[in-house]
Amino acid sequence: EVQLVQSGAEVKKSGESLKISCKNFGDSFTNYWIGWVRQMPGKGLEWMGIIWPDDSDTRYSPSFQGQVTMSADKSVNTAYLRWSSLKASDTAMYYCARLLSISDGFDIWGQGTMVTVSS
Amino acid sequence: DIQMTQSPSTLSASVGDRVTITCRASQSISTWLAWYQQKPGKAPMLLIYKASSLKSGVPSRFSGSGSATEFTLTISSLQPDDFATYYCQQYNSYSWTFGQGTKVEIK
């Protein structure tokens, strides 16, 4: 069974850096795009970007370009989402998800990582 | 960017009701549309992709239709497990956008 398992909840202060992870179990990590989705408290889903783990080809939503960095390490089947300087407005649940194929939606989701940033 | 507008934002319905949610795209997206269900505290779950393809394991009471700019998700007979928030999502040229969501509540 394919699973994406994300790292645990984080509590940070404004200005700190953070890297969260998404580990793939049970299927070929390099055959699918992995996306990241933000959900602020009580709000809807926002697509942040996607990465092709085989060569780290990355596409960002214009809303998140320059705000976060996506990366992947295929040797450990893990994708990452990094902030260099957190803001209180980054407080949200972050999900990683696998694209079924480029146009077919995200079929496997991680459990989410809650990031809380205090000012 | 392509904008996705769902309606209604909230829908009150009873078990057994037929429920329809609409999603409109700001420009044509062919059939590159997916629907998700999300329950409180849980990750979203893919229901429909390519506008009308039912993901394996999803109950057949869920169906999707539409193309270009107008799409619908229909639940033929609402079940207690279906009370949740539903999102549409479009794909176009390496860009994805979600609708704002439709919450299906118990009437």
XYZ file of C-alpha atoms in Angstrom:
226
model
C 0.000 0.000 0.000
C 1.349 3.393 -0.996
C 1.642 5.888 1.844
C 2.997 9.370 2.274
C 4.074 9.968 5.860
C 4.778 13.517 6.917
C 6.917 14.829 9.750
C 5.330 15.943 12.985
C 3.800 19.209 14.109
C 6.099 22.197 14.520
C 5.919 25.276 16.744
C 8.308 28.027 15.703
C 8.876 31.754 16.120
C 8.740 34.382 13.399
C 12.020 34.639 11.546
C 13.068 31.038 12.206
C 13.725 28.531 9.446
C 11.910 25.233 9.028
C 12.006 22.165 6.807
C 9.193 19.618 6.866
C 9.263 16.250 5.159
C 7.078 13.816 3.280
C 8.335 10.234 2.988
C 7.013 7.855 0.358
C 6.432 4.212 1.271
C 5.351 1.379 -0.951
C 5.790 2.622 -4.510
C 8.323 4.138 -6.843
C 9.086 7.635 -5.574
C 10.561 8.827 -8.840
C 7.572 8.017 -11.052
C 5.135 10.605 -9.710
C 4.964 14.329 -9.121
C 4.647 15.275 -5.437
C 2.692 18.397 -4.599
C 2.303 20.570 -1.524
C -0.989 22.088 -0.400
C -1.599 24.666 2.329
C -4.714 24.888 4.456
C -4.870 27.830 6.810
C -7.035 27.409 9.925
C -10.694 27.195 8.953
C -9.927 27.899 5.300
C -9.762 26.099 1.975
C -7.025 24.305 0.085
C -4.266 26.200 -1.748
C -1.881 24.572 -4.211
C 1.706 25.615 -3.469
C 3.747 23.732 -6.038
C 4.956 20.372 -7.251
C 8.259 18.564 -7.646
C 9.394 15.641 -9.824
C 11.668 13.749 -7.412
C 13.729 12.068 -10.110
C 15.377 15.298 -11.262
C 13.896 17.842 -8.796
C 12.073 19.722 -11.563
C 9.907 22.112 -9.561
C 6.908 24.284 -10.436
C 5.605 26.844 -7.956
C 2.305 28.619 -7.670
C 2.921 32.347 -8.248
C 1.505 32.924 -4.755
C 4.268 30.841 -3.171
C 7.200 31.460 -5.532
C 10.054 32.876 -3.465
C 8.258 32.154 -0.186
C 9.132 28.460 0.129
C 11.578 25.990 -1.389
C 10.668 22.481 -2.454
C 13.256 19.750 -2.730
C 13.502 15.975 -2.872
C 16.024 13.289 -2.009
C 15.294 10.179 -4.028
C 17.856 8.149 -2.072
C 15.523 8.297 0.943
C 12.206 8.632 -0.963
C 11.479 11.960 0.707
C 10.213 15.343 -0.406
C 10.750 18.505 1.601
C 9.213 21.922 2.045
C 11.431 24.626 3.485
C 11.004 28.157 4.799
C 14.050 30.367 5.401
C 12.218 32.921 7.540
C 8.794 32.042 8.891
C 5.978 34.542 9.370
C 2.918 34.266 11.601
C 0.851 34.049 8.405
C 2.583 30.726 7.593
C 0.572 29.120 10.394
C -1.323 26.353 8.625
C -1.656 22.661 7.927
C 0.596 21.560 5.093
C -0.168 18.464 3.066
C 1.976 16.620 0.572
C 0.158 14.644 -2.085
C 0.991 12.457 -5.076
C -0.308 13.289 -8.532
C -2.045 10.318 -10.130
C -0.736 11.731 -13.394
C -0.061 15.288 -14.461
C -3.716 16.052 -15.174
C -5.540 13.555 -12.978
C -5.561 14.955 -9.477
C -3.796 14.101 -6.243
C -4.676 10.514 -5.359
C -2.522 9.842 -2.281
C -2.189 12.375 0.537
C 0.023 12.623 3.574
C -1.594 13.062 6.974
C -0.560 16.718 7.124
C 1.969 18.684 9.162
C 0.650 21.496 11.347
C 3.006 24.460 11.466
C 2.347 27.099 14.123
C 4.360 30.316 14.010
C 4.190 32.764 16.877
C 5.167 36.366 16.588
C -4.194 32.237 -13.233
C -7.379 30.283 -13.703
C -9.935 30.939 -10.968
C -12.390 28.306 -9.789
C -15.736 29.311 -8.293
C -17.850 26.773 -6.463
C -21.504 27.123 -5.579
C -23.103 26.993 -3.184
C -20.630 27.655 -0.361
C -22.841 25.757 2.060
C -25.565 23.258 1.355
C -28.035 21.828 3.879
C -29.452 18.461 2.928
C -30.993 15.314 4.381
C -29.965 11.690 4.104
C -31.295 10.325 0.827
C -31.307 13.701 -0.954
C -29.794 14.194 -4.393
C -27.088 16.837 -4.082
C -25.397 18.840 -6.823
C -22.367 21.099 -6.453
C -21.222 23.355 -9.291
C -17.721 24.504 -10.155
C -17.016 27.169 -12.777
C -13.615 27.915 -14.311
C -12.583 31.400 -15.415
C -11.441 29.930 -18.737
C -11.714 26.613 -20.512
C -9.898 23.715 -18.875
C -11.217 20.935 -21.137
C -11.948 18.113 -18.667
C -8.926 18.651 -16.426
C -10.965 18.799 -13.249
C -10.908 16.785 -10.044
C -13.219 16.630 -7.031
C -12.161 15.957 -3.428
C -13.943 15.273 -0.157
C -12.477 16.510 3.104
C -13.713 15.696 6.587
C -12.696 17.737 9.653
C -9.167 16.991 10.784
C -8.471 14.722 7.814
C -6.582 15.027 4.553
C -8.639 15.468 1.386
C -9.624 12.387 -0.583
C -9.821 12.209 -4.373
C -13.292 11.249 -5.631
C -13.359 12.123 -9.334
C -10.670 12.959 -11.880
C -10.797 14.041 -15.521
C -14.197 15.567 -14.703
C -16.113 12.272 -14.724
C -13.770 9.358 -13.903
C -14.589 7.781 -10.563
C -11.538 6.866 -8.523
C -11.379 3.167 -7.686
C -13.091 2.416 -4.377
C -15.277 5.529 -4.371
C -19.007 4.732 -4.068
C -20.967 4.922 -7.303
C -23.425 7.438 -5.816
C -20.747 10.030 -6.613
C -20.573 11.224 -10.199
C -19.007 14.109 -12.067
C -19.834 15.799 -15.338
C -18.989 18.834 -17.413
C -16.326 20.289 -19.643
C -14.746 23.579 -20.617
C -15.854 25.984 -17.864
C -18.792 24.340 -16.076
C -18.673 21.189 -13.978
C -20.881 19.412 -11.468
C -20.434 16.875 -8.715
C -23.577 14.918 -7.930
C -24.284 12.671 -4.975
C -27.291 10.619 -6.014
C -28.473 9.680 -2.514
C -26.730 11.430 0.340
C -25.432 9.111 3.071
C -24.431 9.997 6.648
C -20.757 9.532 5.711
C -21.039 12.169 2.972
C -21.410 15.188 5.256
C -18.120 16.928 4.538
C -16.548 19.735 2.525
C -16.052 19.236 -1.198
C -13.461 20.956 -3.377
C -12.995 21.113 -7.106
C -9.510 21.500 -8.554
C -8.405 22.407 -12.058
C -5.207 21.642 -13.907
C -3.767 23.774 -16.692
C -0.165 24.109 -17.869
C 1.585 22.974 -14.686
C -0.715 25.035 -12.524
C -3.445 23.765 -10.227
C -6.177 25.759 -8.487
C -8.780 24.698 -5.955
C -12.268 26.060 -5.614
C -13.162 27.635 -2.286
C -15.097 24.586 -1.109
C -18.718 23.577 -0.501
C -19.719 22.411 2.952
C -22.511 19.830 2.956
C -24.359 20.024 6.262
C -27.129 18.020 7.843
C -30.518 19.688 7.405
